[in-house]
mmCIF file with all atom_site columns, C-alpha atoms in Angstrom:
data_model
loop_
_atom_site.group_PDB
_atom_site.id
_atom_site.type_symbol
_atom_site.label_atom_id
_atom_site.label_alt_id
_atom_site.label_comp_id
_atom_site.label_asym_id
_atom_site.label_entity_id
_atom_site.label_seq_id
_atom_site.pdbx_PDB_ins_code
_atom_site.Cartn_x
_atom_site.Cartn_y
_atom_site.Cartn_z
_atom_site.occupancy
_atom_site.B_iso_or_equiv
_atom_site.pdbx_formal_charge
_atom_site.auth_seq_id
_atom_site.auth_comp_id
_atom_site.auth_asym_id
_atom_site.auth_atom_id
_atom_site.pdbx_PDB_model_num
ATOM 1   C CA . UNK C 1 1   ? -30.028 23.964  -18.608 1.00 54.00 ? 359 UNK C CA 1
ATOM 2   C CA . UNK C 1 2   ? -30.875 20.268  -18.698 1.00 52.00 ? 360 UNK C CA 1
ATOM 3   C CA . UNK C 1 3   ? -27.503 19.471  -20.879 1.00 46.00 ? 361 UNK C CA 1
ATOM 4   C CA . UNK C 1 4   ? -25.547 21.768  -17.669 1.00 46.00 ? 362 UNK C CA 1
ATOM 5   C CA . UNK C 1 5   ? -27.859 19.555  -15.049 1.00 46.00 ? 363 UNK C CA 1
ATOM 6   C CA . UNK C 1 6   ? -26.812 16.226  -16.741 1.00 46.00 ? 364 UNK C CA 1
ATOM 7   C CA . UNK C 1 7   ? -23.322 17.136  -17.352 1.00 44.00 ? 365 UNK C CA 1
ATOM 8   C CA . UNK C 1 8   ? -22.926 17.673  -13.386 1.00 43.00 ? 366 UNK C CA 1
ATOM 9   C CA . UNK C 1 9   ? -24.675 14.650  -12.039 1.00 48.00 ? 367 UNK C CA 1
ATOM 10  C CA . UNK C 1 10  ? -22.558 12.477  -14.214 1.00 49.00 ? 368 UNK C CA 1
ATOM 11  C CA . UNK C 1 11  ? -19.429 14.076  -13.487 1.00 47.00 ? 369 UNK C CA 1
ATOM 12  C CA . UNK C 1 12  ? -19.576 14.819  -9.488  1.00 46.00 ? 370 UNK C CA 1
ATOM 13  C CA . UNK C 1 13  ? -20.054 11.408  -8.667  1.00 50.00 ? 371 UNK C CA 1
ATOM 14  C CA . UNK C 1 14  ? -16.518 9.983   -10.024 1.00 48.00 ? 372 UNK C CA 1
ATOM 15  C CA . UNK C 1 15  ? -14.633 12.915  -8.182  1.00 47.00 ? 373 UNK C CA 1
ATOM 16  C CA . UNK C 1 16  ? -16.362 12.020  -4.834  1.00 48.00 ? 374 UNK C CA 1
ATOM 17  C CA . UNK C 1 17  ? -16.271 8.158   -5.288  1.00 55.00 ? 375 UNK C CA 1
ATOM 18  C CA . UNK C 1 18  ? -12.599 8.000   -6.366  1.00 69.00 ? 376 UNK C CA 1
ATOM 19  C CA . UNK C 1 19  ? -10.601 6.020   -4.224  1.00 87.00 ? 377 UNK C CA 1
ATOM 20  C CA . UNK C 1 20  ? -6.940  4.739   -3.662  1.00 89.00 ? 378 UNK C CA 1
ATOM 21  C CA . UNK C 1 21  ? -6.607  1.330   -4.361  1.00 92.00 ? 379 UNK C CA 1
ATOM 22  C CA . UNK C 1 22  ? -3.688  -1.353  -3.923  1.00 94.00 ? 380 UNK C CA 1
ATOM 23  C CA . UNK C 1 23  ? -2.648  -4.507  -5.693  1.00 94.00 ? 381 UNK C CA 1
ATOM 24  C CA . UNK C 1 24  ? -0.588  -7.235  -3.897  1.00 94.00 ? 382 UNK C CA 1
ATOM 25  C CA . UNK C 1 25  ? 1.273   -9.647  -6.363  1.00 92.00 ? 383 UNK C CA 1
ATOM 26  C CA . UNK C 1 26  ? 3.594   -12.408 -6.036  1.00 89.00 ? 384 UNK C CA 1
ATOM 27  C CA . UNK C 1 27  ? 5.368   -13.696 -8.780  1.00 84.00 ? 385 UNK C CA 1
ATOM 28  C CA . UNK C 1 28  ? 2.882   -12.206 -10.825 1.00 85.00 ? 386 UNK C CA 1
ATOM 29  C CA . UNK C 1 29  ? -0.195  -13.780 -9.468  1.00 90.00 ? 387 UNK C CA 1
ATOM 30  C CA . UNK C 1 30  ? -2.300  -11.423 -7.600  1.00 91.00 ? 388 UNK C CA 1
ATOM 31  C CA . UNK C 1 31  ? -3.302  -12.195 -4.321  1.00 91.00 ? 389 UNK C CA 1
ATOM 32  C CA . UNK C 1 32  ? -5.244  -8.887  -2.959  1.00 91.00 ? 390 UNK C CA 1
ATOM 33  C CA . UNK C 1 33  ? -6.698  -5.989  -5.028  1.00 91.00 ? 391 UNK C CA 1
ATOM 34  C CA . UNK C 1 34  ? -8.643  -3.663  -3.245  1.00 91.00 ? 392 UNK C CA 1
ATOM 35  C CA . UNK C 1 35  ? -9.226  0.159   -2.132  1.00 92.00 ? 393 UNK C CA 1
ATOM 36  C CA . UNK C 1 36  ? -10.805 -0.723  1.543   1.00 91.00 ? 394 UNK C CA 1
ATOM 37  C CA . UNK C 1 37  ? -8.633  -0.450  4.491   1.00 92.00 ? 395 UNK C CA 1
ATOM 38  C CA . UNK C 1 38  ? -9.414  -3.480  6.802   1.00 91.00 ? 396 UNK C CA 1
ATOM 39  C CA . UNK C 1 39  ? -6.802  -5.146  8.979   1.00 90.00 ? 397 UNK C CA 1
ATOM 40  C CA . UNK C 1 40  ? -8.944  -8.209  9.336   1.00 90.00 ? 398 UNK C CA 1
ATOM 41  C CA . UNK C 1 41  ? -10.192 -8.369  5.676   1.00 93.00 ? 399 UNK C CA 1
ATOM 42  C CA . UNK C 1 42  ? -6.809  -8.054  3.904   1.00 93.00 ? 400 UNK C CA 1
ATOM 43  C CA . UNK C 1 43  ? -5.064  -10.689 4.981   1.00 94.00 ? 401 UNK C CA 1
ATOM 44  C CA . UNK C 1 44  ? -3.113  -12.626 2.402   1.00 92.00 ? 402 UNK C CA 1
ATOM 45  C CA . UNK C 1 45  ? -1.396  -16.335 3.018   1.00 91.00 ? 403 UNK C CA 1
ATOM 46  C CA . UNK C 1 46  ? 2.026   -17.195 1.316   1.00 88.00 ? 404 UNK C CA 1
ATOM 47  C CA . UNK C 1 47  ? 2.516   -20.813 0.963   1.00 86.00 ? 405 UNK C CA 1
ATOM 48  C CA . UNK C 1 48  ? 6.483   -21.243 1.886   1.00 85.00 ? 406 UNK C CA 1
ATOM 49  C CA . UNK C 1 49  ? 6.594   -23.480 -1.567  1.00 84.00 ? 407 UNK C CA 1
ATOM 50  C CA . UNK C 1 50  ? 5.663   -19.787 -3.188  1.00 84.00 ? 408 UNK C CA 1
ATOM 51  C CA . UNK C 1 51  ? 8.888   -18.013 -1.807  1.00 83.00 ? 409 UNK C CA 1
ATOM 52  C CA . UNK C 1 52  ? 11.218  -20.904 -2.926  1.00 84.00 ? 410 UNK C CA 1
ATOM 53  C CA . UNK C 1 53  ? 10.669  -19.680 -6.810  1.00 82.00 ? 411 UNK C CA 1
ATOM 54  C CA . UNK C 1 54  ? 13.068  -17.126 -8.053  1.00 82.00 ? 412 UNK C CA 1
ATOM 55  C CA . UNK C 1 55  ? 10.442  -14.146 -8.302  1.00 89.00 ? 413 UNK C CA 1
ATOM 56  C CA . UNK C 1 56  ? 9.248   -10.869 -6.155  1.00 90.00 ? 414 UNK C CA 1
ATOM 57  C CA . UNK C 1 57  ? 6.682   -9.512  -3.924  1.00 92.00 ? 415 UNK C CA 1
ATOM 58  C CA . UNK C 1 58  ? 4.926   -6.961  -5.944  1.00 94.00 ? 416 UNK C CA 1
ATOM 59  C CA . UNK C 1 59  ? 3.003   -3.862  -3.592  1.00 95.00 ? 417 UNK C CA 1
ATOM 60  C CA . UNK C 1 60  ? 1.630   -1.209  -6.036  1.00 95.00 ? 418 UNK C CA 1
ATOM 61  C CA . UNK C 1 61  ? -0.112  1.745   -4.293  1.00 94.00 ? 419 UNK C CA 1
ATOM 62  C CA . UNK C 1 62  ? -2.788  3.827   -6.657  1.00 93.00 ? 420 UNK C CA 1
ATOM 63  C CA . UNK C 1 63  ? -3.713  6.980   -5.429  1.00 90.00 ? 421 UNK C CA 1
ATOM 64  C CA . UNK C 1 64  ? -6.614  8.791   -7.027  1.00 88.00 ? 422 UNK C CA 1
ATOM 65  C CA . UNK C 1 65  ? -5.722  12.602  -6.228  1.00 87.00 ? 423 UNK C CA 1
ATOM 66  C CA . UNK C 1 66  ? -1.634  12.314  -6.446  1.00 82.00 ? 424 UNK C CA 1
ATOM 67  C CA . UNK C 1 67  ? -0.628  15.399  -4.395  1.00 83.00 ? 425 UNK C CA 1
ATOM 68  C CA . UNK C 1 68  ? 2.385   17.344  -5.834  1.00 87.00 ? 426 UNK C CA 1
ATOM 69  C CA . UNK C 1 69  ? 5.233   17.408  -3.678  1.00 87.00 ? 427 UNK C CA 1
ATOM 70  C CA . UNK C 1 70  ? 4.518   14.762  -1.341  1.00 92.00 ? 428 UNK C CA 1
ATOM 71  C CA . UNK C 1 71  ? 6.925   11.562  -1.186  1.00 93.00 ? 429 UNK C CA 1
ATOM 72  C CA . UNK C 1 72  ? 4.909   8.024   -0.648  1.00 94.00 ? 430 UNK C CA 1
ATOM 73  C CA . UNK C 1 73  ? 6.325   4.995   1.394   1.00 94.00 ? 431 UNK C CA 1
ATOM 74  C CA . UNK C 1 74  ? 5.486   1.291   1.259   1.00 96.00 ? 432 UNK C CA 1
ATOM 75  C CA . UNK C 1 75  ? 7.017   -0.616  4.367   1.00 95.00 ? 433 UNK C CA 1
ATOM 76  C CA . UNK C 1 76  ? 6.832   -4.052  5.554   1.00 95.00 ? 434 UNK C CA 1
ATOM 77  C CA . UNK C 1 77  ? 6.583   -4.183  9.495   1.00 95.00 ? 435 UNK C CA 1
ATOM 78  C CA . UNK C 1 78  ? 7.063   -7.653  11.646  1.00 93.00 ? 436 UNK C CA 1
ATOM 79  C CA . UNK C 1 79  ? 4.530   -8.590  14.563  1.00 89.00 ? 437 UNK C CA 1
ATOM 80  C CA . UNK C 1 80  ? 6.345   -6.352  16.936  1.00 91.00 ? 438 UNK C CA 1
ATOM 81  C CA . UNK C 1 81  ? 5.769   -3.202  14.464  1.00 92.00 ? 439 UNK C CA 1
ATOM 82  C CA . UNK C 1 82  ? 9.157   -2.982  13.797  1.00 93.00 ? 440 UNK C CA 1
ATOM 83  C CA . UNK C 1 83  ? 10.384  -2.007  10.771  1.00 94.00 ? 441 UNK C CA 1
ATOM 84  C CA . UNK C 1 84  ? 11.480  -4.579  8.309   1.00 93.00 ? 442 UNK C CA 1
ATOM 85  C CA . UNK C 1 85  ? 12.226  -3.392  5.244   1.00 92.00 ? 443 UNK C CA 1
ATOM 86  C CA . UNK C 1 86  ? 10.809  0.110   3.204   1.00 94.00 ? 444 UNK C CA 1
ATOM 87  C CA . UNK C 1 87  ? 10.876  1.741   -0.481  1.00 94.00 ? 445 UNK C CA 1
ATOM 88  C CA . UNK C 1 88  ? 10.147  4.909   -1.800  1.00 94.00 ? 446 UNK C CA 1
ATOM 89  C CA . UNK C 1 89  ? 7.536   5.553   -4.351  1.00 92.00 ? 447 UNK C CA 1
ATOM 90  C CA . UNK C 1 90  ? 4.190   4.270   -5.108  1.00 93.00 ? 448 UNK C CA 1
ATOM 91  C CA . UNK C 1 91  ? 5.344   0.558   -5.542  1.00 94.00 ? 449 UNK C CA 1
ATOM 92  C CA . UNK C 1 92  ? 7.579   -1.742  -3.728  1.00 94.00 ? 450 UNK C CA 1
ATOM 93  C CA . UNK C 1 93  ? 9.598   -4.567  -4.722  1.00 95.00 ? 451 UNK C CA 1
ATOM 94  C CA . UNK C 1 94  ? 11.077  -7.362  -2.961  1.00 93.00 ? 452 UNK C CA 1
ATOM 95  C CA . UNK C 1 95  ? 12.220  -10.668 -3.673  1.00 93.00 ? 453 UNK C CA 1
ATOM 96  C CA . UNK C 1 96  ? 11.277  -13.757 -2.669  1.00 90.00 ? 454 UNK C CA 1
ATOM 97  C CA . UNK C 1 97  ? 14.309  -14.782 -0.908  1.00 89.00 ? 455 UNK C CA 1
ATOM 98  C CA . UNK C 1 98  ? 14.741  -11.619 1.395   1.00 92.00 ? 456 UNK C CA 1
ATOM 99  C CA . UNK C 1 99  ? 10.823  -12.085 2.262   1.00 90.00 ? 457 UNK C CA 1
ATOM 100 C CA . UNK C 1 100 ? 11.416  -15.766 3.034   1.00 90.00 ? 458 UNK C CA 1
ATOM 101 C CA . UNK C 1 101 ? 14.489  -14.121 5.275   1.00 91.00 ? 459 UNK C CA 1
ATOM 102 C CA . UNK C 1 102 ? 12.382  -11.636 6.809   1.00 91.00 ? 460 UNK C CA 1
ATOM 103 C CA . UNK C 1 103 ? 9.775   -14.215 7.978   1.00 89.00 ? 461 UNK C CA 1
ATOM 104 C CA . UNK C 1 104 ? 12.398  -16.323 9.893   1.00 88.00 ? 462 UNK C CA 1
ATOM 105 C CA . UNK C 1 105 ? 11.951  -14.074 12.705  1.00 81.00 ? 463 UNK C CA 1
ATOM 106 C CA . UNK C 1 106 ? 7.873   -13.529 12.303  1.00 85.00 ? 464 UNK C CA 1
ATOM 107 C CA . UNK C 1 107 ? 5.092   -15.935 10.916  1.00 86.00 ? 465 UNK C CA 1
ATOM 108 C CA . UNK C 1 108 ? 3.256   -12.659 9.529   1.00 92.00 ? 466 UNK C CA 1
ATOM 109 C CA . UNK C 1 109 ? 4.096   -9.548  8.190   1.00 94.00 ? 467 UNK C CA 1
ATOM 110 C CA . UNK C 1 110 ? 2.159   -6.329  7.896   1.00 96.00 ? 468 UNK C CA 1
ATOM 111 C CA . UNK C 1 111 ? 2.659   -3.604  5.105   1.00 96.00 ? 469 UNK C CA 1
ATOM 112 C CA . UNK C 1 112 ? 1.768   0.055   5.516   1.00 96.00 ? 470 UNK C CA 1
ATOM 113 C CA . UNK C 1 113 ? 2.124   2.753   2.973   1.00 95.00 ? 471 UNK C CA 1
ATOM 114 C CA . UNK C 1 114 ? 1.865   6.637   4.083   1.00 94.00 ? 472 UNK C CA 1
ATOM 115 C CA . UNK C 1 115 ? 2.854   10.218  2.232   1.00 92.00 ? 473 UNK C CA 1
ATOM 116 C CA . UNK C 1 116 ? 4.927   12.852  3.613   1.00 91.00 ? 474 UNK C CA 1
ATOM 117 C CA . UNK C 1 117 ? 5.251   16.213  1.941   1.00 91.00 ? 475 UNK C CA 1
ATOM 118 C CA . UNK C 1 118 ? 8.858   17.138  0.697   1.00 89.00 ? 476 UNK C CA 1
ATOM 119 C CA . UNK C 1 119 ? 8.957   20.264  1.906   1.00 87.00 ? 477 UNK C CA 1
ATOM 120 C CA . UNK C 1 120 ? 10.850  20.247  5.447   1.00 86.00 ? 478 UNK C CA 1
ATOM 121 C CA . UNK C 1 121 ? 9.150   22.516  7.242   1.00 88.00 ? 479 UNK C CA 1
ATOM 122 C CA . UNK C 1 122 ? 5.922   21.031  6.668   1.00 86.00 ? 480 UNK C CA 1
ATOM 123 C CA . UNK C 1 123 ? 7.071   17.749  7.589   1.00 82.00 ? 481 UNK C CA 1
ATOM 124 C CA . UNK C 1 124 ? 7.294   18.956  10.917  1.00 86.00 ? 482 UNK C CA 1
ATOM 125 C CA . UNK C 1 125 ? 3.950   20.170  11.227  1.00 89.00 ? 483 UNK C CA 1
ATOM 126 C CA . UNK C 1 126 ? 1.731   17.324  10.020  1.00 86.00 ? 484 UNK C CA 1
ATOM 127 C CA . UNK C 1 127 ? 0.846   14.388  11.389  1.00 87.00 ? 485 UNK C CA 1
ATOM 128 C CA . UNK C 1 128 ? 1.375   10.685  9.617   1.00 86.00 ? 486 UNK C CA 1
ATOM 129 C CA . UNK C 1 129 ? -1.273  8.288   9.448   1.00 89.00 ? 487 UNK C CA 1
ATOM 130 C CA . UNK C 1 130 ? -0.144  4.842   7.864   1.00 92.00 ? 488 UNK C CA 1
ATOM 131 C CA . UNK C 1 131 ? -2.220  2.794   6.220   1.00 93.00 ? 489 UNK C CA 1
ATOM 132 C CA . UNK C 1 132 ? -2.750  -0.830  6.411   1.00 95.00 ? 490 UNK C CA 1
ATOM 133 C CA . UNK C 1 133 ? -2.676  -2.723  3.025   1.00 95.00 ? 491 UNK C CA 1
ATOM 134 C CA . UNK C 1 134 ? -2.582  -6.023  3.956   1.00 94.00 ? 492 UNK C CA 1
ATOM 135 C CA . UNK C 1 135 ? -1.207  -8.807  6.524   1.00 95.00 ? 493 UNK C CA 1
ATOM 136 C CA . UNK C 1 136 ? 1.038   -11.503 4.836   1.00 93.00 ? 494 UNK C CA 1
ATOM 137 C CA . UNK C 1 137 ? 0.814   -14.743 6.895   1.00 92.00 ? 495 UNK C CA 1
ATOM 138 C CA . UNK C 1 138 ? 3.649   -17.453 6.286   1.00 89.00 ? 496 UNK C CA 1
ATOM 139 C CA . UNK C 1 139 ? 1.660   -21.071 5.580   1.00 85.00 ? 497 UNK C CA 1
#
């Protein structure tokens, strides 16, 4: 009985303590890693010099129950929440040129990520809650 007690309070705690997490990279140095949504928190700053090199914006999105069936989005918004530029998939890519193009016409730029499910009909039915990952401010 104690092996069945121990076995349970070492194992419970990791399925209600897993989290999503994110990593925000650019050109390969990582600027924010974190699983806590927080609009003011997660603010990055990219120095202009940074998007001159030949290199990417690197989102990765880590979700700790992946639900089968559902489709995941990572999209970069401007200060008027209007879409900039999206990907499919858990990670997005962009280069350093097209960011440098997108913040011509806004000093900061939000990313979201949310999950629909594939399935049409349910897509109808549910309702979508994006997430905040981080801010990128232009220096």
């Amino acid at each position: 009985m104690k092996l069945f007690a121990y076995f349970l309070c070492s194992w419970l705690p990791g399925i209600f303590l897993s989290q999503d997490t994110w990593r925000v990279s650019l050109n390969n140095k990582t600027l924010l890693s974190t699983s806590v949504e927080n609009a003011d928190k997660n603010i990055v700053v990219v120095p202009s010099s940074q998007l001159r090199q030949a290199s990417y914006l690197a989102v990765r999105y880590t979700e700790a129950n992946k639900k089968k069936k559902w489709e995941r989005t990572i999209a970069l918004y401007n200060d008027q929440d209007a879409e900039l530029y999206h990907q499919e998939g858990s990670q997005l890519k962009i280069k350093t040129g097209e960011l440098s193009r997108l913040f011509k016409d806004s000093r900061s730029i939000k990313i979201y990520t949310w999950s629909l499910p594939t399935d049409p009909q349910m897509k109808q039915i549910i309702r979508i809650r994006r997430i905040h990952l981080c801010t990128l401010l232009l220096k």
